Amino acid sequence: VIAGQITTSAALYFESEDGQSILPLWLERARALFAQYDLSPIFFTASGGDFLLDDCYVLAQAGGAISKWGEVFAARGGDLANALHNGDLELLGLDSPRAGADNRGDWRAKLSVASTPGKIYVGVDEDLIPDPSALLRRAYDMAKGLFNVRYGIAYKLPLAQNPDCYASGFVTSSVSEVFEMIRHRDQWGNRKKNPVELWGDELNGRRRHLAGLFRGAYPASILSESHIQTAALLPCEIGNLSELDASLWLWELSDRDLPAAEEFLKARAALFNQAGTT
Amino acid sequence: MELGEQAAKRLEDAVRRWQLERRLVATQFVDAAQTWFAAAWPKMPDGDWRPGFDALLAEWRTQGVQVTADSKQKFADWLAGCELRMRDRRASILEWLDRAAHVSASPDEGGTPNAVDPGLFGKLPAVDWGHIDVDKLLHEAPGFRFGSSSVRSSSSSVAEEDRPGFKARQRAEDLLQAMRSQRETLESLATEMTRAVETVRDTGELDVAKLDQLAEGVRAGFVLYGKLLLAFAANQRNLPPEDRNAGFAPGTPDYQEQFTPGFRARLRSQAKASERKWADDAEFYRQELVWLNATKTTLDIASFAIVGTGVLLKAGAIGGAEGLKYLAIQMLQIAGGIAGAAVAARGARAAGASDTAVEVGLRLAFLWLQIRALRAAPTAATQTAPKGAAPANASQKTIDPNDTVVWDENHPLIEGVIDSPRSPEHKFLQDAVADEAQATGAYARISRGSISLSEFTGIAHSSDIKPDFMGLTTEGRIDMIEILSPGQDREFLIGKLQNAMKQLPKEMRGGISVIDPKDAIK
């Protein structure tokens, strides 16, 4: 990962039913984003059909396998299209590596969708799309008609800080942390979790972000009517609030507005991790 | 090497490791050190160790290391009588580092031929850099025989002997030959060392005596090589200006075989500018000596780090992209300290390694280092249990002096094998996690890689997985850990574990973690 590489990210959260499959149109829209910036090759990981989450494949027709990082990644673009057509997939991630990348985490663009727990992530190098709000709109356009989006956030993070995992509430561990877990099983289970882990618990648990609670204040957010009501955002006194679509709003904040907006949400007990709301 | 000296060296290794890994608390260090020296301790010689040790502890405290009175006393009692050779050596090491980083002294032009910057190298322990007996050196060099040089055998005509500087040219040839022999010896030792460390990695069998023996051989070899080079540099002053560097003429075997590409490049530059003053030449040799010292410092810091030196040598010999690849991979073997690694990095760069190769090597070295340090630390159970009592949920387990956990009924055998292909760091981490879990006594079953969740739990999982680590705790919960491979997506890998965990009954759900080898040291 290039030191200091900043990524613009958008995360959308949608209501989903168990077993909801990803439609082929999503792949078309995803391909269009990669094509717009001439990003190639495209790797993918999928869950469902005969795809394994452990494995990496190439989004190309058979014969286009790529040998990289000591492994051979099979070209299974055709299989992927078939699996989507058959409604077999519940999770799909696509990414395009940076030139000279030594692992898959060093991408220029990444798109992922998971029907459980209902999350879309779109991340691109800052130089491709610098404005979080623009990326959030783009992500929403990709999801429109396919997923019932109820909440979304956009932010900038260094790629080295795993912005995709931030959207999912995942954290990786150091060797020390894993050894701590192994050695101190009891204490580890009762440890104080960090904000990212708490978000992961919320996503996989009560999912109150779909019903009006906020993760925090971000440069751009997609809000439902229930968010507007929870935070009493109308009339909007901080940033710019505009209608995005039927019953959805786009809340844009400048860097200067962010601290005040965070306080504003706290004052209205609109954050998912506030005392009394967890 | 005497047992006491061996123990002192190991102590130095442990101290260095602890200093650099300050996150390890003092009590852990004490226990780790005890384990390391348990075997050698009874035979340690008496000595005036206490003032130096107390001073060292005081310094550690000022650097932020927490040393409790209890742990200090415990350690001090245990170390009583130890010859604290490390005290002086440590100071020397730090001084070398400092000097190597700031080479500025000019040679003493008015001194004797052998007096090449004694201020810079005069601090090396057990080496008198200011008074080098060349003949003795040549006798010490393995494989060298007097009279084998080309100057002596093929060019000793009357006309040649009449030329000014004939003896100096002979000596230069002898020295070059001795250096070549010495480098061959070092490479051979490095190969042996690499094999020995690979054996440790692959089998877990640690032949400390052999490693120490090899370490000593390489260290002595480098000291001798440094002396030879220094003598060669000094001898240049006895040659007429037109003959300086004569033994290094491009195309000669010595020129081709003896030096790293970077060294040869600098030499070529020197040869082209033969009219340069002695000061330029001296600077050139000093730089080479700095490299040697930097490498040697690495050796002195940790016994395993000598492999890095061998690797540097070999990588230089291989050259090109293959050499760099070799360097990066082999650095995994290095268990030196951070300072040692920094020095190794300097040496690696001097040998032509790219920043990326050095970075990869260092990261792996640190990883290895931390694993070793963590493994040496006591488990939760043994930390809290009263002395002499069995830890909770664990029978008495035995740890031999090499940190090998002996299996018993409460430290289960590790099931399964590591799937392939996996990178060296992946395999290493997978082993380390399983070994650590085994050592805690907190797990009833442990699997590694090739066992599926369904097989492990006896519960059918619709989307079955084979985590890199699974452990069934004595309380009936299952922990799962994955180690990220270059082609895997970390976001999905965590999701995979979460989904698998959700399929287990609530009372069986344990912890999940994903380790990215690149971020393993935070």
Short mmCIF file of N, CA and C in Angstrom, two decimals, chain A residues 1 44-48 51-57 68-71 73 91-95 102-107 110-114 116-117 119 121 159-160 162 164-165 167-188 191 200-201 203-205, chain B residues 23 28 356 360 363 367 370-371 373-381 383 421 429 432-434 436-438 440 442-443 463-466 469 473 475 477-482 484-496 498-499 502 509-516 518-522:
data_model
loop_
_atom_site.label_atom_id
_atom_site.label_comp_id
_atom_site.label_asym_id
_atom_site.label_seq_id
_atom_site.Cartn_x
_atom_site.Cartn_y
_atom_site.Cartn_z
N VAL A 1 0.85 -1.19 0.00
CA VAL A 1 0.00 0.00 0.00
C VAL A 1 0.89 1.24 0.00
N PHE A 44 -12.27 -10.70 -8.23
CA PHE A 44 -13.50 -10.76 -7.46
C PHE A 44 -13.48 -11.93 -6.48
N THR A 45 -14.28 -11.77 -5.47
CA THR A 45 -14.52 -12.83 -4.48
C THR A 45 -16.03 -12.91 -4.32
N ALA A 46 -16.54 -14.11 -4.23
CA ALA A 46 -17.99 -14.26 -4.15
C ALA A 46 -18.34 -15.37 -3.17
N SER A 47 -19.54 -15.30 -2.68
CA SER A 47 -20.06 -16.36 -1.82
C SER A 47 -21.36 -16.86 -2.41
N GLY A 48 -21.45 -18.15 -2.58
CA GLY A 48 -22.62 -18.74 -3.21
C GLY A 48 -22.17 -19.53 -4.42
N PHE A 51 -18.47 -20.80 -5.61
CA PHE A 51 -17.39 -19.86 -5.26
C PHE A 51 -17.08 -19.96 -3.77
N LEU A 52 -15.83 -19.76 -3.45
CA LEU A 52 -15.41 -19.81 -2.04
C LEU A 52 -14.90 -18.44 -1.60
N LEU A 53 -15.30 -18.05 -0.41
CA LEU A 53 -14.88 -16.74 0.10
C LEU A 53 -13.37 -16.64 0.30
N ASP A 54 -12.73 -17.79 0.43
CA ASP A 54 -11.28 -17.79 0.61
C ASP A 54 -10.54 -17.40 -0.66
N ASP A 55 -11.22 -17.54 -1.79
CA ASP A 55 -10.49 -17.49 -3.06
C ASP A 55 -10.68 -16.19 -3.81
N CYS A 56 -9.73 -15.96 -4.68
CA CYS A 56 -9.74 -14.77 -5.54
C CYS A 56 -9.85 -15.24 -6.99
N TYR A 57 -10.72 -14.59 -7.75
CA TYR A 57 -10.89 -14.95 -9.15
C TYR A 57 -10.71 -13.71 -10.02
N LYS A 68 -0.23 -14.30 -9.78
CA LYS A 68 0.19 -13.14 -9.01
C LYS A 68 0.40 -13.54 -7.55
N TRP A 69 1.35 -12.92 -6.92
CA TRP A 69 1.61 -13.12 -5.49
C TRP A 69 1.79 -14.61 -5.15
N GLY A 70 2.38 -15.34 -6.08
CA GLY A 70 2.64 -16.75 -5.81
C GLY A 70 1.44 -17.64 -5.97
N GLU A 71 0.34 -17.09 -6.46
CA GLU A 71 -0.85 -17.91 -6.65
C GLU A 71 -1.37 -17.72 -8.07
N PHE A 73 -4.84 -17.11 -10.12
CA PHE A 73 -6.25 -16.76 -9.95
C PHE A 73 -6.99 -17.08 -11.23
N LEU A 91 -23.10 -12.51 -1.80
CA LEU A 91 -21.98 -11.62 -1.48
C LEU A 91 -21.06 -11.55 -2.69
N LEU A 92 -20.65 -10.35 -3.03
CA LEU A 92 -19.75 -10.19 -4.18
C LEU A 92 -18.85 -8.98 -3.94
N GLY A 93 -17.58 -9.17 -4.13
CA GLY A 93 -16.64 -8.06 -4.01
C GLY A 93 -15.76 -8.01 -5.24
N LEU A 94 -15.54 -6.81 -5.76
CA LEU A 94 -14.68 -6.63 -6.93
C LEU A 94 -13.65 -5.56 -6.61
N ASP A 95 -12.45 -5.77 -7.08
CA ASP A 95 -11.43 -4.75 -6.85
C ASP A 95 -10.38 -4.82 -7.96
N ASP A 102 1.45 -5.70 -3.75
CA ASP A 102 1.96 -7.01 -3.35
C ASP A 102 0.91 -7.79 -2.56
N ASN A 103 -0.29 -7.27 -2.53
CA ASN A 103 -1.39 -8.05 -1.97
C ASN A 103 -2.69 -7.40 -2.41
N ARG A 104 -3.77 -8.08 -2.14
CA ARG A 104 -5.04 -7.64 -2.69
C ARG A 104 -5.60 -6.43 -1.98
N GLY A 105 -5.09 -6.15 -0.82
CA GLY A 105 -5.58 -4.99 -0.09
C GLY A 105 -5.11 -3.67 -0.69
N ASP A 106 -4.18 -3.74 -1.63
CA ASP A 106 -3.66 -2.50 -2.23
C ASP A 106 -4.39 -2.23 -3.54
N TRP A 107 -5.65 -1.82 -3.44
CA TRP A 107 -6.47 -1.61 -4.63
C TRP A 107 -6.60 -0.13 -4.97
N LYS A 110 -12.56 -0.47 -5.19
CA LYS A 110 -13.17 -1.70 -4.68
C LYS A 110 -14.67 -1.49 -4.52
N LEU A 111 -15.43 -2.47 -4.92
CA LEU A 111 -16.87 -2.44 -4.72
C LEU A 111 -17.28 -3.76 -4.09
N SER A 112 -18.09 -3.71 -3.08
CA SER A 112 -18.57 -4.95 -2.51
C SER A 112 -20.03 -4.80 -2.10
N VAL A 113 -20.71 -5.90 -2.14
CA VAL A 113 -22.11 -5.90 -1.69
C VAL A 113 -22.36 -7.21 -0.95
N ALA A 114 -23.02 -7.12 0.18
CA ALA A 114 -23.35 -8.30 0.96
C ALA A 114 -24.81 -8.19 1.39
N THR A 116 -26.28 -9.96 3.52
CA THR A 116 -26.26 -10.03 4.97
C THR A 116 -24.96 -9.42 5.44
N PRO A 117 -25.02 -8.33 6.18
CA PRO A 117 -26.17 -7.70 6.84
C PRO A 117 -26.78 -6.55 6.03
N LYS A 119 -25.20 -4.43 3.08
CA LYS A 119 -24.18 -3.38 3.03
C LYS A 119 -23.52 -3.32 1.66
N TYR A 121 -20.28 -1.33 -0.27
CA TYR A 121 -19.11 -0.46 -0.08
C TYR A 121 -18.54 -0.10 -1.45
N LEU A 159 -5.83 4.31 2.80
CA LEU A 159 -6.07 2.92 2.42
C LEU A 159 -5.45 1.97 3.45
N ALA A 160 -4.34 2.40 4.03
CA ALA A 160 -3.67 1.55 5.01
C ALA A 160 -4.54 1.29 6.24
N ASN A 162 -7.65 0.44 6.06
CA ASN A 162 -8.71 -0.47 5.65
C ASN A 162 -10.10 0.18 5.67
N ASP A 164 -12.56 -0.21 3.81
CA ASP A 164 -13.63 -1.17 3.56
C ASP A 164 -14.05 -1.86 4.86
N CYS A 165 -13.05 -2.18 5.68
CA CYS A 165 -13.36 -2.82 6.96
C CYS A 165 -14.04 -1.82 7.91
N ALA A 167 -16.21 0.32 7.03
CA ALA A 167 -17.63 0.30 6.68
C ALA A 167 -18.34 -0.90 7.29
N SER A 168 -17.60 -2.01 7.42
CA SER A 168 -18.22 -3.25 7.90
C SER A 168 -18.10 -3.42 9.40
N GLY A 169 -17.32 -2.56 10.04
CA GLY A 169 -17.12 -2.72 11.48
C GLY A 169 -16.18 -3.87 11.80
N PHE A 170 -15.22 -4.10 10.90
CA PHE A 170 -14.25 -5.17 11.12
C PHE A 170 -12.92 -4.56 11.50
N VAL A 171 -12.18 -5.27 12.34
CA VAL A 171 -10.80 -4.87 12.62
C VAL A 171 -9.92 -6.10 12.51
N THR A 172 -8.72 -5.89 11.98
CA THR A 172 -7.76 -6.99 11.97
C THR A 172 -6.95 -6.90 13.27
N SER A 173 -6.27 -7.97 13.56
CA SER A 173 -5.56 -8.05 14.84
C SER A 173 -4.07 -8.19 14.62
N SER A 174 -3.32 -7.67 15.56
CA SER A 174 -1.88 -7.91 15.56
C SER A 174 -1.63 -9.25 16.25
N VAL A 175 -0.43 -9.73 16.12
CA VAL A 175 -0.07 -10.98 16.79
C VAL A 175 -0.26 -10.84 18.30
N SER A 176 0.14 -9.70 18.83
CA SER A 176 0.00 -9.49 20.27
C SER A 176 -1.46 -9.60 20.70
N GLU A 177 -2.34 -8.98 19.91
CA GLU A 177 -3.75 -9.00 20.28
C GLU A 177 -4.32 -10.42 20.23
N VAL A 178 -3.91 -11.16 19.22
CA VAL A 178 -4.40 -12.54 19.13
C VAL A 178 -3.87 -13.37 20.29
N PHE A 179 -2.63 -13.16 20.62
CA PHE A 179 -2.08 -13.91 21.75
C PHE A 179 -2.77 -13.50 23.05
N GLU A 180 -3.12 -12.23 23.16
CA GLU A 180 -3.85 -11.79 24.33
C GLU A 180 -5.19 -12.52 24.42
N MET A 181 -5.84 -12.63 23.26
CA MET A 181 -7.13 -13.31 23.23
C MET A 181 -6.97 -14.76 23.69
N ILE A 182 -5.92 -15.40 23.19
CA ILE A 182 -5.71 -16.81 23.52
C ILE A 182 -5.34 -16.98 24.99
N ARG A 183 -4.51 -16.09 25.46
CA ARG A 183 -4.02 -16.24 26.84
C ARG A 183 -5.04 -15.84 27.89
N HIS A 184 -5.79 -14.82 27.55
CA HIS A 184 -6.71 -14.28 28.56
C HIS A 184 -8.14 -14.37 28.04
N ARG A 185 -8.59 -15.57 27.90
CA ARG A 185 -9.89 -15.80 27.28
C ARG A 185 -11.02 -15.05 28.02
N ASP A 186 -10.99 -15.12 29.33
CA ASP A 186 -12.09 -14.52 30.09
C ASP A 186 -12.10 -13.00 29.95
N GLN A 187 -10.93 -12.41 30.19
CA GLN A 187 -10.86 -10.94 30.10
C GLN A 187 -11.16 -10.46 28.69
N TRP A 188 -10.71 -11.22 27.72
CA TRP A 188 -10.90 -10.80 26.33
C TRP A 188 -12.39 -10.71 25.99
N ARG A 191 -13.79 -7.47 27.23
CA ARG A 191 -12.99 -6.27 26.98
C ARG A 191 -13.88 -5.13 26.48
N GLY A 200 -19.64 -2.88 14.09
CA GLY A 200 -19.82 -4.23 13.56
C GLY A 200 -20.90 -4.99 14.32
N ASP A 201 -20.90 -4.83 15.64
CA ASP A 201 -21.94 -5.49 16.45
C ASP A 201 -23.32 -4.97 16.08
N LEU A 203 -24.25 -3.65 13.20
CA LEU A 203 -24.62 -4.12 11.86
C LEU A 203 -25.15 -5.55 11.89
N ASN A 204 -24.51 -6.35 12.74
CA ASN A 204 -24.89 -7.76 12.79
C ASN A 204 -25.89 -8.06 13.91
N GLY A 205 -26.32 -7.00 14.56
CA GLY A 205 -27.24 -7.19 15.67
C GLY A 205 -28.53 -6.43 15.48
N ARG B 23 7.01 -3.21 25.04
CA ARG B 23 5.65 -3.54 25.41
C ARG B 23 5.61 -4.77 26.31
N GLN B 28 7.51 -10.28 32.52
CA GLN B 28 7.55 -11.24 31.43
C GLN B 28 9.00 -11.47 31.02
N THR B 356 12.16 -1.58 -0.87
CA THR B 356 11.06 -2.53 -0.70
C THR B 356 11.57 -3.84 -0.13
N VAL B 360 10.46 -5.35 3.45
CA VAL B 360 9.87 -6.68 3.62
C VAL B 360 10.70 -7.50 4.59
N ARG B 363 10.22 -6.28 8.14
CA ARG B 363 8.91 -6.60 8.68
C ARG B 363 8.87 -8.06 9.14
N LEU B 367 8.51 -9.56 12.88
CA LEU B 367 7.46 -10.52 13.16
C LEU B 367 8.04 -11.70 13.91
N GLN B 370 8.97 -10.75 17.43
CA GLN B 370 7.89 -10.62 18.39
C GLN B 370 7.31 -11.97 18.77
N ILE B 371 7.21 -12.83 17.78
CA ILE B 371 6.70 -14.16 18.09
C ILE B 371 7.59 -14.83 19.12
N ALA B 373 9.53 -13.45 21.24
CA ALA B 373 9.39 -12.79 22.53
C ALA B 373 8.09 -13.19 23.20
N LEU B 374 7.04 -13.23 22.43
CA LEU B 374 5.75 -13.58 23.00
C LEU B 374 5.73 -15.03 23.46
N ARG B 375 6.38 -15.87 22.69
CA ARG B 375 6.40 -17.27 23.07
C ARG B 375 7.15 -17.46 24.37
N ALA B 376 8.15 -16.64 24.54
CA ALA B 376 8.95 -16.77 25.75
C ALA B 376 8.21 -16.26 26.98
N ALA B 377 7.18 -15.43 26.74
CA ALA B 377 6.42 -14.87 27.86
C ALA B 377 5.55 -15.95 28.48
N PRO B 378 5.25 -15.81 29.74
CA PRO B 378 4.46 -16.84 30.41
C PRO B 378 2.99 -16.76 30.01
N THR B 379 2.30 -17.82 30.19
CA THR B 379 0.88 -17.83 29.87
C THR B 379 0.10 -17.17 30.99
N ALA B 380 -1.16 -16.89 30.71
CA ALA B 380 -2.00 -16.27 31.72
C ALA B 380 -2.09 -17.16 32.95
N ALA B 381 -2.23 -18.44 32.69
CA ALA B 381 -2.41 -19.36 33.81
C ALA B 381 -1.19 -19.38 34.71
N GLN B 383 1.04 -17.12 34.98
CA GLN B 383 1.30 -15.83 35.59
C GLN B 383 0.55 -15.68 36.90
N PRO B 421 -0.62 -23.97 -1.14
CA PRO B 421 0.58 -23.24 -0.78
C PRO B 421 0.27 -22.12 0.21
N LEU B 429 2.98 -17.91 11.25
CA LEU B 429 1.95 -17.39 12.14
C LEU B 429 0.96 -18.48 12.52
N ALA B 432 2.53 -20.53 15.06
CA ALA B 432 2.72 -19.79 16.30
C ALA B 432 1.43 -19.71 17.10
N VAL B 433 0.33 -19.42 16.41
CA VAL B 433 -0.96 -19.31 17.10
C VAL B 433 -1.35 -20.65 17.70
N ALA B 434 -1.19 -21.72 16.91
CA ALA B 434 -1.56 -23.05 17.41
C ALA B 434 -0.68 -23.43 18.60
N GLU B 436 0.85 -21.45 20.65
CA GLU B 436 0.53 -20.62 21.79
C GLU B 436 -0.73 -21.13 22.48
N ALA B 437 -1.71 -21.47 21.67
CA ALA B 437 -2.96 -21.98 22.24
C ALA B 437 -2.70 -23.27 23.00
N GLN B 438 -1.87 -24.10 22.42
CA GLN B 438 -1.54 -25.36 23.08
C GLN B 438 -0.87 -25.11 24.44
N THR B 440 -1.19 -22.66 26.48
CA THR B 440 -1.97 -22.03 27.54
C THR B 440 -2.67 -23.05 28.44
N ALA B 442 -5.60 -23.79 28.00
CA ALA B 442 -7.00 -23.34 28.04
C ALA B 442 -7.84 -23.96 26.94
N TYR B 443 -7.22 -24.79 26.12
CA TYR B 443 -7.96 -25.39 25.00
C TYR B 443 -7.97 -26.91 25.12
N SER B 463 -22.35 -23.68 4.83
CA SER B 463 -21.21 -23.20 4.08
C SER B 463 -19.99 -23.47 4.94
N ASP B 464 -19.44 -24.65 4.74
CA ASP B 464 -18.38 -25.10 5.65
C ASP B 464 -17.07 -24.35 5.38
N ILE B 465 -16.30 -24.17 6.42
CA ILE B 465 -15.03 -23.47 6.25
C ILE B 465 -13.92 -24.22 6.98
N LYS B 466 -12.70 -23.92 6.59
CA LYS B 466 -11.53 -24.50 7.26
C LYS B 466 -10.64 -23.37 7.73
N PHE B 469 -7.00 -21.48 12.15
CA PHE B 469 -6.90 -21.96 13.52
C PHE B 469 -8.30 -22.12 14.09
N THR B 473 -12.27 -24.24 23.62
CA THR B 473 -11.80 -23.93 24.97
C THR B 473 -12.32 -24.98 25.95
N GLU B 475 -14.00 -24.41 28.28
CA GLU B 475 -15.37 -24.03 28.64
C GLU B 475 -16.35 -24.32 27.52
N ARG B 477 -16.26 -23.19 24.24
CA ARG B 477 -16.42 -22.20 23.18
C ARG B 477 -15.38 -22.44 22.09
N ILE B 478 -15.72 -21.99 20.90
CA ILE B 478 -14.80 -22.19 19.78
C ILE B 478 -14.25 -20.84 19.30
N ASP B 479 -12.95 -20.73 19.30
CA ASP B 479 -12.28 -19.55 18.75
C ASP B 479 -11.82 -19.88 17.33
N MET B 480 -11.93 -18.89 16.46
CA MET B 480 -11.46 -19.10 15.08
C MET B 480 -10.58 -17.93 14.66
N ILE B 481 -9.51 -18.25 14.02
CA ILE B 481 -8.55 -17.22 13.57
C ILE B 481 -8.15 -17.50 12.13
N GLU B 482 -8.13 -16.46 11.34
CA GLU B 482 -7.66 -16.58 9.95
C GLU B 482 -6.41 -15.72 9.77
N LEU B 484 -4.38 -13.73 6.83
CA LEU B 484 -4.63 -13.22 5.49
C LEU B 484 -3.53 -13.63 4.52
N SER B 485 -3.94 -14.15 3.37
CA SER B 485 -2.99 -14.44 2.29
C SER B 485 -3.05 -13.28 1.30
N PRO B 486 -2.03 -13.15 0.45
CA PRO B 486 -1.99 -11.99 -0.46
C PRO B 486 -3.23 -11.88 -1.35
N GLY B 487 -3.83 -13.00 -1.72
CA GLY B 487 -4.96 -12.95 -2.64
C GLY B 487 -6.31 -12.88 -1.95
N GLN B 488 -6.31 -12.87 -0.63
CA GLN B 488 -7.59 -12.88 0.08
C GLN B 488 -8.05 -11.46 0.40
N ASP B 489 -9.36 -11.32 0.51
CA ASP B 489 -9.97 -10.04 0.84
C ASP B 489 -10.26 -10.04 2.33
N ARG B 490 -9.61 -9.12 3.05
CA ARG B 490 -9.70 -9.18 4.52
C ARG B 490 -11.13 -8.95 5.00
N GLU B 491 -11.84 -8.07 4.29
CA GLU B 491 -13.21 -7.77 4.70
C GLU B 491 -14.07 -9.03 4.66
N PHE B 492 -13.90 -9.81 3.61
CA PHE B 492 -14.72 -11.01 3.47
C PHE B 492 -14.25 -12.12 4.39
N LEU B 493 -12.95 -12.12 4.66
CA LEU B 493 -12.42 -13.16 5.53
C LEU B 493 -13.02 -13.04 6.93
N ILE B 494 -13.14 -11.81 7.40
CA ILE B 494 -13.75 -11.60 8.72
C ILE B 494 -15.23 -11.96 8.65
N GLY B 495 -15.86 -11.54 7.57
CA GLY B 495 -17.27 -11.87 7.38
C GLY B 495 -17.50 -13.37 7.37
N LYS B 496 -16.56 -14.07 6.76
CA LYS B 496 -16.67 -15.53 6.70
C LYS B 496 -16.67 -16.13 8.10
N GLN B 498 -17.45 -14.55 10.87
CA GLN B 498 -18.68 -14.14 11.57
C GLN B 498 -19.85 -15.04 11.18
N ASN B 499 -19.97 -15.28 9.88
CA ASN B 499 -21.08 -16.13 9.43
C ASN B 499 -20.97 -17.53 9.99
N LYS B 502 -21.99 -17.58 13.59
CA LYS B 502 -23.43 -17.47 13.79
C LYS B 502 -24.13 -18.82 13.70
N ARG B 509 -20.14 -19.96 20.93
CA ARG B 509 -19.47 -18.91 20.15
C ARG B 509 -18.34 -18.28 20.94
N GLY B 510 -17.15 -18.31 20.36
CA GLY B 510 -15.99 -17.72 21.00
C GLY B 510 -15.53 -16.48 20.27
N GLY B 511 -14.23 -16.31 20.20
CA GLY B 511 -13.68 -15.12 19.56
C GLY B 511 -13.24 -15.40 18.14
N ILE B 512 -13.23 -14.35 17.32
CA ILE B 512 -12.69 -14.46 15.96
C ILE B 512 -11.67 -13.35 15.75
N SER B 513 -10.70 -13.67 14.93
CA SER B 513 -9.68 -12.66 14.61
C SER B 513 -9.11 -12.95 13.23
N VAL B 514 -8.69 -11.90 12.57
CA VAL B 514 -7.96 -12.04 11.31
C VAL B 514 -6.63 -11.33 11.48
N ILE B 515 -5.57 -12.03 11.19
CA ILE B 515 -4.23 -11.43 11.27
C ILE B 515 -3.74 -11.17 9.85
N ASP B 516 -3.40 -9.92 9.60
CA ASP B 516 -2.72 -9.61 8.35
C ASP B 516 -1.23 -9.62 8.64
N LYS B 518 1.12 -8.42 7.30
CA LYS B 518 1.77 -7.12 7.09
C LYS B 518 1.50 -6.17 8.26
N ASP B 519 0.39 -6.39 8.94
CA ASP B 519 0.06 -5.52 10.08
C ASP B 519 0.25 -6.24 11.40
N ALA B 520 0.94 -7.37 11.34
CA ALA B 520 0.98 -8.21 12.54
C ALA B 520 1.64 -7.50 13.70
N ILE B 521 2.58 -6.63 13.39
CA ILE B 521 3.24 -5.86 14.45
C ILE B 521 2.68 -4.46 14.43
N LYS B 522 1.87 -4.15 15.39
CA LYS B 522 1.27 -2.80 15.42
C LYS B 522 1.94 -1.99 16.50
#
